[in-house]
XYZ file of C-alpha atoms in Angstrom:
454
model
C 35.602 83.527 68.467
C 37.096 85.682 65.779
C 36.552 84.310 62.297
C 39.705 83.576 60.332
C 39.570 85.375 56.984
C 40.820 83.803 53.800
C 41.062 84.558 50.117
C 40.467 81.657 47.732
C 41.871 81.892 44.219
C 39.180 80.818 41.687
C 40.901 81.519 38.379
C 44.326 82.461 37.046
C 43.789 84.221 33.742
C 46.016 85.818 31.165
C 44.325 88.706 29.316
C 45.978 89.741 26.038
C 45.363 92.899 24.092
C 42.621 92.527 21.493
C 43.896 91.535 18.079
C 42.294 92.099 14.662
C 41.006 95.570 15.252
C 42.603 98.764 13.960
C 46.362 98.958 14.352
C 47.441 100.040 17.699
C 49.300 103.312 17.972
C 51.225 101.863 21.034
C 54.771 100.909 20.272
C 56.026 97.413 20.884
C 59.330 98.584 22.215
C 59.662 101.632 24.471
C 62.980 102.982 25.718
C 63.442 104.412 29.238
C 63.943 108.049 29.858
C 65.817 109.395 32.869
C 62.421 109.865 34.548
C 61.879 106.120 34.231
C 65.389 105.174 35.312
C 65.135 106.802 38.590
C 62.530 104.242 39.738
C 64.150 101.213 38.080
C 64.343 99.051 41.283
C 61.598 100.573 43.373
C 58.846 98.338 44.743
C 55.663 98.034 42.685
C 52.974 100.606 43.246
C 49.884 98.743 44.568
C 46.316 100.098 44.882
C 43.015 98.383 45.763
C 39.501 99.766 44.773
C 36.442 98.576 46.575
C 33.113 98.523 44.746
C 29.748 97.788 46.319
C 27.741 95.017 44.510
C 25.010 93.335 46.533
C 23.560 91.239 43.675
C 23.829 87.364 43.715
C 27.268 85.838 43.048
C 26.026 84.311 39.763
C 25.318 87.706 38.287
C 28.861 88.731 39.105
C 30.276 85.818 37.147
C 27.744 86.110 34.314
C 27.823 89.916 33.737
C 30.519 91.900 35.629
C 33.491 89.574 35.166
C 33.029 88.981 31.389
C 32.611 92.767 30.856
C 35.713 93.504 32.887
C 37.736 91.000 30.787
C 36.465 92.098 27.351
C 37.003 95.822 28.192
C 40.481 95.030 29.658
C 41.516 93.288 26.451
C 40.220 96.281 24.407
C 42.073 98.834 26.668
C 45.292 96.915 26.546
C 45.178 97.296 22.810
C 45.816 100.973 23.374
C 48.231 100.378 26.226
C 50.376 97.584 24.788
C 53.447 98.278 27.053
C 51.361 97.299 30.095
C 51.115 93.803 28.697
C 54.872 93.658 28.149
C 57.976 93.104 30.148
C 60.909 95.285 31.321
C 64.292 93.928 30.263
C 67.854 95.259 29.955
C 69.544 93.636 26.929
C 73.240 93.471 26.835
C 73.222 95.365 23.587
C 71.001 98.238 24.886
C 72.473 101.240 26.742
C 69.300 101.384 28.916
C 66.381 99.221 29.936
C 63.332 98.910 27.639
C 59.662 97.854 27.843
C 59.156 95.170 25.256
C 55.953 93.791 24.003
C 55.633 90.798 21.591
C 52.401 89.263 20.445
C 51.264 86.703 22.877
C 52.201 88.835 25.840
C 49.301 89.190 28.377
C 48.464 90.680 31.730
C 47.956 88.293 34.641
C 44.463 88.595 36.030
C 43.612 86.698 39.214
C 40.018 85.995 40.168
C 39.471 85.288 43.881
C 36.907 85.146 46.594
C 37.162 86.399 50.217
C 35.153 85.816 53.338
C 36.602 89.019 54.999
C 34.316 91.779 56.277
C 33.957 94.026 53.245
C 32.568 96.986 55.260
C 35.442 96.752 57.753
C 38.069 96.813 54.901
C 36.257 99.974 53.559
C 36.401 101.696 56.928
C 38.843 104.177 58.159
C 40.842 101.696 60.202
C 41.690 98.064 59.860
C 44.685 95.602 60.035
C 46.957 96.499 57.183
C 47.796 92.883 56.536
C 44.159 92.142 55.623
C 44.581 94.067 52.301
C 47.684 92.141 51.149
C 45.785 89.188 49.745
C 43.758 91.524 47.488
C 46.934 92.637 45.653
C 48.445 90.455 42.847
C 52.052 89.458 42.761
C 54.082 91.328 40.153
C 56.494 88.786 38.784
C 60.137 89.879 38.598
C 63.434 88.142 38.044
C 66.980 89.230 37.313
C 66.254 88.852 33.546
C 62.772 90.630 33.325
C 59.949 92.131 35.175
C 56.249 92.205 34.331
C 54.746 95.685 33.968
C 51.311 95.146 35.462
C 49.216 92.497 37.193
C 45.524 92.687 38.289
C 43.298 90.859 40.815
C 39.500 90.938 41.183
C 38.177 89.627 44.466
C 34.546 88.903 45.099
C 32.965 89.565 48.636
C 29.731 87.587 48.179
C 26.565 89.788 48.674
C 28.666 92.802 49.473
C 30.942 93.816 46.654
C 34.289 93.167 45.007
C 37.702 94.738 44.965
C 40.167 95.462 42.174
C 43.802 95.187 43.026
C 46.459 96.584 40.702
C 50.226 96.345 40.932
C 52.359 98.257 38.431
C 56.106 98.535 38.066
C 57.161 102.103 39.007
C 59.773 102.277 36.192
C 57.135 101.774 33.589
C 54.676 104.388 34.625
C 53.914 106.964 37.337
C 50.599 107.420 39.147
C 49.236 109.755 36.445
C 49.759 107.048 33.778
C 48.418 104.185 35.780
C 45.256 106.048 36.684
C 44.948 107.101 33.028
C 44.930 103.409 32.210
C 42.265 102.672 34.908
C 40.080 105.613 33.653
C 40.328 104.274 30.066
C 39.467 100.760 31.254
C 36.535 102.133 33.200
C 35.314 104.085 30.268
C 35.591 101.104 27.971
C 33.832 98.834 30.565
C 30.903 101.194 31.295
C 30.364 101.828 27.598
C 30.843 98.248 26.432
C 33.485 99.259 23.963
C 35.065 95.646 24.113
C 32.071 94.459 22.093
C 32.912 96.433 18.970
C 35.935 96.106 16.637
C 35.513 99.814 15.547
C 35.506 101.493 18.990
C 38.224 103.843 20.083
C 39.070 105.707 23.236
C 38.381 109.421 23.696
C 41.478 111.643 22.977
C 41.995 112.544 26.703
C 42.193 108.871 27.584
C 44.527 107.884 24.717
C 48.135 107.551 25.867
C 50.978 109.408 24.089
C 54.270 107.482 23.654
C 56.505 109.985 21.981
C 59.804 109.819 23.895
C 61.456 112.492 21.814
C 59.538 115.109 23.833
C 61.563 114.277 26.954
C 64.799 116.226 26.770
C 67.805 115.457 28.974
C 70.419 118.304 28.403
C 72.195 117.642 31.695
C 72.729 113.943 31.048
C 70.784 112.689 33.973
C 69.908 109.446 32.084
C 73.558 108.582 31.563
C 74.198 109.209 35.217
C 71.386 106.962 36.405
C 72.399 104.193 33.995
C 75.962 104.294 35.376
C 74.687 104.242 38.954
C 72.488 101.173 38.454
C 75.105 99.275 36.414
C 77.485 99.758 39.325
C 75.064 99.311 42.188
C 75.537 95.756 43.313
C 77.504 95.464 40.109
C 79.594 95.263 38.035
C 77.405 95.547 34.907
C 74.371 94.890 37.075
C 71.354 94.749 34.737
C 69.155 92.995 37.203
C 65.400 93.705 37.155
C 64.975 92.652 40.792
C 63.419 95.390 42.938
C 64.592 96.579 46.333
C 63.119 94.711 49.302
C 62.112 97.360 51.833
C 61.417 94.697 54.424
C 57.771 95.462 54.361
C 56.408 92.298 56.018
C 53.498 93.585 58.163
C 52.424 92.235 61.527
C 49.023 92.240 63.193
C 50.185 95.416 64.845
C 50.402 97.204 61.515
C 47.293 99.352 61.139
C 45.982 101.147 58.069
C 44.352 104.401 58.770
C 42.411 106.959 56.741
C 41.972 110.580 57.763
C 40.276 113.507 56.188
C 40.936 117.147 55.920
C 37.708 118.790 54.782
C 37.947 121.948 52.641
C 36.826 123.909 55.814
C 39.737 122.344 57.758
C 42.177 123.283 55.082
C 40.975 126.889 54.985
C 41.138 127.128 58.813
C 44.734 125.790 58.824
C 45.751 128.359 56.143
C 44.126 131.229 58.030
C 45.426 130.139 61.355
C 49.081 129.830 60.278
C 49.423 132.499 57.624
C 50.102 135.255 60.176
C 52.936 133.182 61.686
C 54.876 132.613 58.515
C 58.020 134.736 57.818
C 56.733 135.646 54.331
C 53.258 136.348 53.038
C 53.520 133.236 50.774
C 50.663 131.586 48.871
C 49.621 128.481 50.803
C 48.578 125.648 48.607
C 46.244 122.951 49.850
C 48.980 120.446 49.086
C 51.553 122.270 51.174
C 49.191 122.701 54.112
C 48.132 119.042 54.057
C 51.622 117.650 53.906
C 52.808 119.986 56.605
C 50.063 119.091 58.940
C 50.526 115.376 58.302
C 54.243 115.665 58.772
C 53.840 117.282 62.215
C 51.501 114.622 63.389
C 53.554 111.786 61.895
C 56.859 112.852 63.524
C 55.155 113.265 66.916
C 53.681 109.759 66.477
C 56.800 108.009 65.356
C 59.290 109.898 67.482
C 62.265 109.129 65.120
C 65.731 108.846 66.803
C 67.522 110.481 63.866
C 68.566 114.087 64.382
C 67.125 115.056 61.003
C 64.006 114.479 59.135
C 63.907 114.536 55.336
C 60.549 114.879 53.577
C 60.602 113.712 49.963
C 57.768 114.579 47.564
C 57.279 114.094 43.902
C 56.365 116.826 41.351
C 54.518 116.088 38.083
C 56.757 117.732 35.408
C 54.375 117.469 32.480
C 53.028 121.026 32.579
C 56.273 122.337 34.082
C 58.673 121.314 31.303
C 59.840 123.590 28.506
C 57.906 123.170 26.348
C 55.058 121.431 28.362
C 54.196 117.884 27.330
C 50.696 116.380 27.101
C 48.874 115.256 30.192
C 48.351 111.801 28.632
C 52.017 111.163 28.153
C 52.741 107.466 28.951
C 55.572 106.751 31.432
C 57.199 108.502 34.327
C 57.398 112.274 34.370
C 57.854 113.018 38.067
C 60.942 114.133 39.946
C 61.638 114.229 43.653
C 62.247 117.313 45.764
C 63.182 117.518 49.445
C 62.572 119.388 52.632
C 64.973 118.804 55.474
C 64.951 119.949 59.106
C 65.948 118.969 62.599
C 63.711 116.351 64.226
C 63.227 118.562 67.277
C 61.718 121.319 65.122
C 59.093 119.060 63.827
C 58.003 117.818 67.273
C 57.794 121.202 68.894
C 54.824 123.488 69.125
C 55.778 125.203 65.863
C 56.349 121.948 63.950
C 53.550 122.751 61.575
C 55.040 126.125 60.793
C 58.554 124.721 60.205
C 57.227 122.056 57.860
C 54.945 124.510 56.050
C 57.852 127.001 55.507
C 60.096 124.251 54.133
C 57.497 122.922 51.730
C 56.456 126.325 50.553
C 60.094 127.329 49.907
C 60.724 124.086 48.003
C 57.634 124.606 45.906
C 58.625 128.287 45.145
C 61.977 127.033 43.862
C 60.090 125.190 41.120
C 59.712 128.587 39.409
C 63.352 128.292 38.554
C 62.846 124.996 36.719
C 61.285 121.778 37.890
C 64.506 119.871 37.505
C 66.520 122.481 39.458
C 67.444 121.054 42.835
C 65.807 117.738 42.080
C 66.616 114.713 44.259
C 68.784 112.335 42.216
C 69.711 108.798 42.902
C 72.968 109.649 44.661
C 71.521 112.424 46.736
C 68.662 110.055 47.770
C 71.274 107.625 49.070
C 73.033 110.349 51.039
C 69.854 111.545 52.599
C 68.962 108.073 53.635
C 72.196 107.592 55.575
C 71.712 110.235 58.179
C 68.018 111.105 58.341
C 64.504 109.703 58.944
C 62.866 109.772 55.503
C 59.254 110.564 55.291
C 57.451 110.725 51.887
C 54.230 111.030 50.110
C 52.509 109.133 47.357
C 49.435 109.591 45.217
C 47.683 112.846 44.416
C 44.166 114.361 44.809
C 44.608 115.322 41.055
C 44.354 111.613 40.158
C 40.671 111.618 41.034
C 40.692 107.936 41.966
C 37.138 108.126 43.377
C 35.737 108.952 39.951
C 36.895 105.685 38.452
C 33.517 104.080 37.754
C 33.316 100.786 35.715
C 29.497 101.100 35.344
C 28.517 99.920 38.780
C 29.101 103.069 40.813
C 32.015 104.961 42.286
C 34.465 103.188 44.563
C 33.465 102.898 48.182
C 37.110 103.023 49.216
C 40.531 103.295 47.510
C 43.702 102.381 49.312
C 47.371 102.433 48.177
C 48.609 99.282 49.868
C 52.284 99.721 48.816
C 52.741 102.508 51.396
C 52.923 99.731 53.974
C 56.274 98.774 52.503
C 57.622 102.194 51.665
C 56.427 104.052 54.713
C 54.945 106.890 52.691
C 51.592 108.503 53.375
C 49.134 108.586 50.488
C 46.980 111.541 49.388
C 43.776 111.380 47.335
C 40.736 113.477 46.998
C 38.063 112.999 49.587
C 35.423 110.405 48.955
C 32.899 112.471 51.042
C 33.094 116.071 49.687
C 34.506 118.247 46.921
C 37.763 120.085 47.911
C 38.591 117.730 50.839
C 41.664 115.532 51.116
C 41.946 111.957 52.171
C 45.190 110.787 53.842
C 46.156 107.167 54.091
C 49.010 105.689 56.201
C 50.235 102.520 57.858
C 51.694 102.596 61.377
C 51.882 100.207 64.314
C 48.757 100.312 66.488
C 50.258 102.537 69.271
C 51.738 105.029 66.725
C 48.401 105.234 65.005
C 46.563 106.108 68.129
C 49.053 108.897 68.798
C 48.783 110.153 65.179
C 45.028 110.116 65.362
C 45.018 112.052 68.672
C 47.348 114.760 67.365
C 45.450 114.938 64.059
C 42.055 115.455 65.830
C 43.205 117.715 68.617
C 44.998 119.953 66.190
C 41.891 120.516 64.156
C 39.735 121.051 67.250
C 42.025 123.770 68.540
C 41.646 125.953 65.409
């Protein structure tokens, strides 16, 4: 008989930023930019990191957990907004992140009897990961910025689940926090009142470096105030109807660096132009073709939405450690029948390459705004991507080794596929997605057969 898996909550903690050390450079109030406003009511971004730890349970509670808590408190001192809340005061023209002394991050400590190795495998029931992710509290009046959960799998390991409000920070910022926390934990920085973070892990909060000459911020504010309005300042996020059944399957697939090179060489001669083919473009195009064939959408058109990190592309460029959102959406659109045909990969690759080439005219030129996103959703099947190999999530080591597996669980609600660097080799790409069981089998068949035919 199949064992019923369960997660038992052991502790509900609140971890506040360390007080009494050097003054934090983080502001206690942070206004939204137009980059942040775009994601105001988007669902939280959720990730779960699995770490192997085969020592007795008592050593987990005596050594690992206290170190995680101390280093978290230390790190939050430098990331105060993550301990705050998002509100939209009546006297403010836009939402703000507000931190007041006493604010803290929710940290849930739990224990699970689930099969740790199965959860770290390439395929499992998507619903089995949901209990490893903390609930991010939201109401009409305010929304928490971040929540955390540590779940112990006795004699096997533990997981770290993180849920962040997308309007507060993008993937680059949330992984910057995780890298800073891991650095503090592995170096015991929480034990010293004189410790500081390295410069490359210290967030920059200067909002004045974000310029908005075209007034996109005002346009987004007006849209949100009148969406479900009037004067709608609610902090409640959209419900994507993401309840997952037992038929929902989480799958992980890998394109090795050799696979990517073969895809580039095989298709380069078929392209209309001798364009530079990036690993990102080739990966997304290949996944898109397999995904459309697996899902067989009834819509006549398919819209692929992808995000571009604007930090290095703005004029002037802004620091990599800027705290907040600094991504903008771009789109590729085509007829569904072109994606499912023999040349589906070529059509997808041409569209993505063309969209990336347009970024040379300015990263905000042709960007997907809130209104255009609504229009696209009305008539097309929307596919999107999340994450990035550049986040280097498999390098986040808290002092007990690299993650055995990293999953973005929120793609089960949004329908996006997730990209990260490969956990197995340098230069490879890992793809994560959630489909029903039958669709996953079709996707896997197309994915494997396509690579074998090269």
